[in-house]
PDB file of C-alpha atoms in Angstrom:
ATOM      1  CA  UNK V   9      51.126  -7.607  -2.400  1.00 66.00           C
ATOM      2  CA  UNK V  10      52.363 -10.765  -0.397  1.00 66.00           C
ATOM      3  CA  UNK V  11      55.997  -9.433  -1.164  1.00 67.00           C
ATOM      4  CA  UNK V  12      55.424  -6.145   0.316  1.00 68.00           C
ATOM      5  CA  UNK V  13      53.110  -6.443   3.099  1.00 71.00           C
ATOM      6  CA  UNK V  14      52.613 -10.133   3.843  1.00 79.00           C
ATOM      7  CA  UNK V  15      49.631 -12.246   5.137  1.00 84.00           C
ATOM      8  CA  UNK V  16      47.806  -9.621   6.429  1.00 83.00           C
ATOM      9  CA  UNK V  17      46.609  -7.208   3.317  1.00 84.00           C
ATOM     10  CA  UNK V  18      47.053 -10.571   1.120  1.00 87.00           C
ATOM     11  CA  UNK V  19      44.062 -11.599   3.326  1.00 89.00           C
ATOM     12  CA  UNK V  20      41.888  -8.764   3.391  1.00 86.00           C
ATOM     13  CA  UNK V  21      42.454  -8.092  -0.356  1.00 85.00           C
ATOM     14  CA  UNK V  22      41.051 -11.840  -1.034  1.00 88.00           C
ATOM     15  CA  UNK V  23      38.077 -11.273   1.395  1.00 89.00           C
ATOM     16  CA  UNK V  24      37.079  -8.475  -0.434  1.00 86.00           C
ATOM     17  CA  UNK V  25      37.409  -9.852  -3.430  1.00 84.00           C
ATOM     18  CA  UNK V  26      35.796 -12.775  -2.382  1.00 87.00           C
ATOM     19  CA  UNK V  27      32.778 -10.839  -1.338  1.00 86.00           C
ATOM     20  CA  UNK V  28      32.996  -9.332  -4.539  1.00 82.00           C
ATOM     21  CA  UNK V  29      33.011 -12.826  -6.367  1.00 84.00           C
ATOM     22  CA  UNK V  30      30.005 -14.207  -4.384  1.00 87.00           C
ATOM     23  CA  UNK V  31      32.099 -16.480  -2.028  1.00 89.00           C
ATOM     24  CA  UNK V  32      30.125 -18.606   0.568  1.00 91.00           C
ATOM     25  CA  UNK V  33      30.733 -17.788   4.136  1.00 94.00           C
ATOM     26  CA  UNK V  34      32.761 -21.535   4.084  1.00 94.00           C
ATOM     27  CA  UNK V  35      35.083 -20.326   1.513  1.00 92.00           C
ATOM     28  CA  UNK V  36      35.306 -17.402   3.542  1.00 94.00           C
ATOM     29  CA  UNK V  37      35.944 -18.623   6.473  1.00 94.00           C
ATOM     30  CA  UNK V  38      38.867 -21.162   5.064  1.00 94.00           C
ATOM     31  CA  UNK V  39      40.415 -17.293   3.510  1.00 94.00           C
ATOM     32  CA  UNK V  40      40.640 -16.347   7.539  1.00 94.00           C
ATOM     33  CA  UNK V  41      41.725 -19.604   8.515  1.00 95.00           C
ATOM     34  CA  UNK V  42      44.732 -19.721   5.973  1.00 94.00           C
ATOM     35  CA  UNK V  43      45.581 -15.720   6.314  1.00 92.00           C
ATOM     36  CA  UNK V  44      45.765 -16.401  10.610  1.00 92.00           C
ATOM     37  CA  UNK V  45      48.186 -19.464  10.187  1.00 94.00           C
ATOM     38  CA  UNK V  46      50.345 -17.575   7.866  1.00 91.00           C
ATOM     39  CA  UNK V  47      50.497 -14.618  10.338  1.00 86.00           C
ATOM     40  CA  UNK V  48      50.975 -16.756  13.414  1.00 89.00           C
ATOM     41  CA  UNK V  49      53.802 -18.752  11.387  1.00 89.00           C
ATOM     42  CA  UNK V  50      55.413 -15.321  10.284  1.00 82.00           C
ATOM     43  CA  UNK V  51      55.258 -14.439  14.232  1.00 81.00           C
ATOM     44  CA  UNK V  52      56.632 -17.862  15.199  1.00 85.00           C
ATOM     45  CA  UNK V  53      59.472 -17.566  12.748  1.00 84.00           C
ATOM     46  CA  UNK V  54      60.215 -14.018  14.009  1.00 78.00           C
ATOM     47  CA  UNK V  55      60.693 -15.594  17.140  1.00 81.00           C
ATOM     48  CA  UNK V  56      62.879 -18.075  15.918  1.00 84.00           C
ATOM     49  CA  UNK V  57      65.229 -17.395  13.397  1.00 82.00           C
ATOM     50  CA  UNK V  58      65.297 -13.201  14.849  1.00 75.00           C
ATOM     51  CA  UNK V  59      63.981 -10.191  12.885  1.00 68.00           C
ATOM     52  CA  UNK V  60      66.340  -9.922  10.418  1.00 72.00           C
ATOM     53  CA  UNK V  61      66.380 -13.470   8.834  1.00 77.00           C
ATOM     54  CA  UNK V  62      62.791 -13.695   9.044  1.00 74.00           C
ATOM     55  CA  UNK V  63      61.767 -11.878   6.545  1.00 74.00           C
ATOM     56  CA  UNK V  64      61.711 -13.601   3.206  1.00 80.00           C
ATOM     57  CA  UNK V  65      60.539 -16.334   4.962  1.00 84.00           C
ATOM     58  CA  UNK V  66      57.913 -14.819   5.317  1.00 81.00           C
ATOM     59  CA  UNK V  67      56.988 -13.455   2.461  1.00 83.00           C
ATOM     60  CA  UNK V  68      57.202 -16.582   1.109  1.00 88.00           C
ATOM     61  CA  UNK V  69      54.639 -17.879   3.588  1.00 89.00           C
ATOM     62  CA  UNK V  70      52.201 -15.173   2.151  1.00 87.00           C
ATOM     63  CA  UNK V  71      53.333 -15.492  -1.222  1.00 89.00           C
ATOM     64  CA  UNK V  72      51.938 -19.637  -0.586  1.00 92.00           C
ATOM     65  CA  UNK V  73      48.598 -18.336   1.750  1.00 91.00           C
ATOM     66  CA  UNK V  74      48.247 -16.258  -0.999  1.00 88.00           C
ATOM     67  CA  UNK V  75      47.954 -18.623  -3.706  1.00 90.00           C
ATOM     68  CA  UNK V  76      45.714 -20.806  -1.777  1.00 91.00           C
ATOM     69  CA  UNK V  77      43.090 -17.932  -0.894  1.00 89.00           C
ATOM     70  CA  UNK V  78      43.248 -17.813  -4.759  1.00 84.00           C
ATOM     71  CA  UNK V  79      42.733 -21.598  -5.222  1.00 87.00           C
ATOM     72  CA  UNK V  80      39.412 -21.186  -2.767  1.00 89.00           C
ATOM     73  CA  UNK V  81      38.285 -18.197  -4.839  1.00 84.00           C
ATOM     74  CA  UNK V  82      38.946 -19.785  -8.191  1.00 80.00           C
ATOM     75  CA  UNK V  83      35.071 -21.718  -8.789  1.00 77.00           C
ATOM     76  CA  UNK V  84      33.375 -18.377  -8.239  1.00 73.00           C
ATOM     77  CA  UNK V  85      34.614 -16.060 -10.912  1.00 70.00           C
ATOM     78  CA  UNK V  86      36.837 -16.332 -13.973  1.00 62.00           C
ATOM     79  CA  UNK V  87      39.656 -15.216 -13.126  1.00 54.00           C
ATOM     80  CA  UNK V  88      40.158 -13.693  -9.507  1.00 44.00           C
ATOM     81  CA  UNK V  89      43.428 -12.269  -9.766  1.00 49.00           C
ATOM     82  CA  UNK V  90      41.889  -9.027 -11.516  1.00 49.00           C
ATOM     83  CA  UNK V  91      42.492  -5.858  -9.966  1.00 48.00           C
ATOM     84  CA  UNK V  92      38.854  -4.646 -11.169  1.00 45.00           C
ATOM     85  CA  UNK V  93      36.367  -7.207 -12.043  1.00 48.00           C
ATOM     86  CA  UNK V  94      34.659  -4.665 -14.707  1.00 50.00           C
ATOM     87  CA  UNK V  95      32.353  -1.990 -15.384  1.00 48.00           C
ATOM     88  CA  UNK V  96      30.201  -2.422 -12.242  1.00 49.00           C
ATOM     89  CA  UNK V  97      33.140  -3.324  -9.896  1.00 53.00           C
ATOM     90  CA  UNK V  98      35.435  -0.831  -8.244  1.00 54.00           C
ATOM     91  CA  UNK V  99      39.237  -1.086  -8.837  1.00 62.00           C
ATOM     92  CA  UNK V 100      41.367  -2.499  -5.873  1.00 65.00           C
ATOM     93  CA  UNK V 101      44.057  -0.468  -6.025  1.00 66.00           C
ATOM     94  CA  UNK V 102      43.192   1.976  -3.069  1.00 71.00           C
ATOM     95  CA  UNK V 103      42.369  -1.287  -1.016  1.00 72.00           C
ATOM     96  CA  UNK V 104      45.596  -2.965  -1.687  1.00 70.00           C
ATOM     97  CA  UNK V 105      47.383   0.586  -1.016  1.00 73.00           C
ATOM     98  CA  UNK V 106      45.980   0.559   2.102  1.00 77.00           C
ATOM     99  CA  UNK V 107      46.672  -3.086   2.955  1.00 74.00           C
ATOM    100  CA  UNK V 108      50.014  -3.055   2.531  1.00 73.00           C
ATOM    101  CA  UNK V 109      50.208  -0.125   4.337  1.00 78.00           C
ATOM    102  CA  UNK V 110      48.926  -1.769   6.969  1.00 75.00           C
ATOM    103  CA  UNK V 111      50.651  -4.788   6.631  1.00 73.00           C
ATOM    104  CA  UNK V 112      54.138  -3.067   7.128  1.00 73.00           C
ATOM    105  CA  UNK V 113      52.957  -1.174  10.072  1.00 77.00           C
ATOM    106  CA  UNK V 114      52.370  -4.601  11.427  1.00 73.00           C
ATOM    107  CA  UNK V 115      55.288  -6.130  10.314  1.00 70.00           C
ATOM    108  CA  UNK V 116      57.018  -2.994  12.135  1.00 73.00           C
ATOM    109  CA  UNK V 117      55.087  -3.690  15.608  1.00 76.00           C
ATOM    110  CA  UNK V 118      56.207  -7.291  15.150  1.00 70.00           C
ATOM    111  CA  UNK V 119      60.024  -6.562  14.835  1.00 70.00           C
ATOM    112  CA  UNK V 120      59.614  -3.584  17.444  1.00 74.00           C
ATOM    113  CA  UNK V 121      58.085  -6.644  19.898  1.00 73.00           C
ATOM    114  CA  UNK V 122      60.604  -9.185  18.837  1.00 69.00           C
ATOM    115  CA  UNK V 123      63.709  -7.148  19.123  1.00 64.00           C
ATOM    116  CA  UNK V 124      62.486  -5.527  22.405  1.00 52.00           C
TER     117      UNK V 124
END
């Protein structure tokens, strides 16, 4: 998900998952925290280096948010990187769908700022 849409749906796919898992509102909070700095670092860069070398940059930036959202997650459940935590949880894949959707349409408004 980080490669295709970036910090944004990485972020709301660990919040909800982090709900899901029984996060406290800290560990939630520190999930914002690291999914805002790797947004406003994938703006800055877009600023920077242009909109077309930005890019993997970037998605390297939410590949590393990413793993660190992960890292927070990691003492409340077994393994957080499941896309359905069982029976009694629903799957993620409509979620993530949706965040990456949303996620490009941002990256789009970003480069449609950028190169404006």
């Amino acid at each position: 998900m980080a490669l295709f849409g970036g910090c944004l749906p990485v972020t709301v796919i660990a919040l909800v998952n982090a709900t899901r898992l029984g996060v406290s509102v800290r560990g939630k909070g520190v999930i914002v925290c690291l999914g805002l700095a790797g947004v406003i670092l994938g703006v800055v860069m877009a600023v920077n280096l242009g909109v077309e070398a930005y890019r993997w940059p970037s998605r390297l930036v939410a590949v590393v948010v990413n793993i660190a959202q992960i890292g927070v997650q990691r003492p409340y459940g077994p393994d957080p990187l499941l896309l359905s935590r069982g029976g009694d949880r629903a799957p993620m894949w409509v979620p993530g769908a949706v965040a990456v959707i949303g996620g490009l349409l941002l990256d789009g408004v970003v480069e449609l700022w950028i190169g404006a």
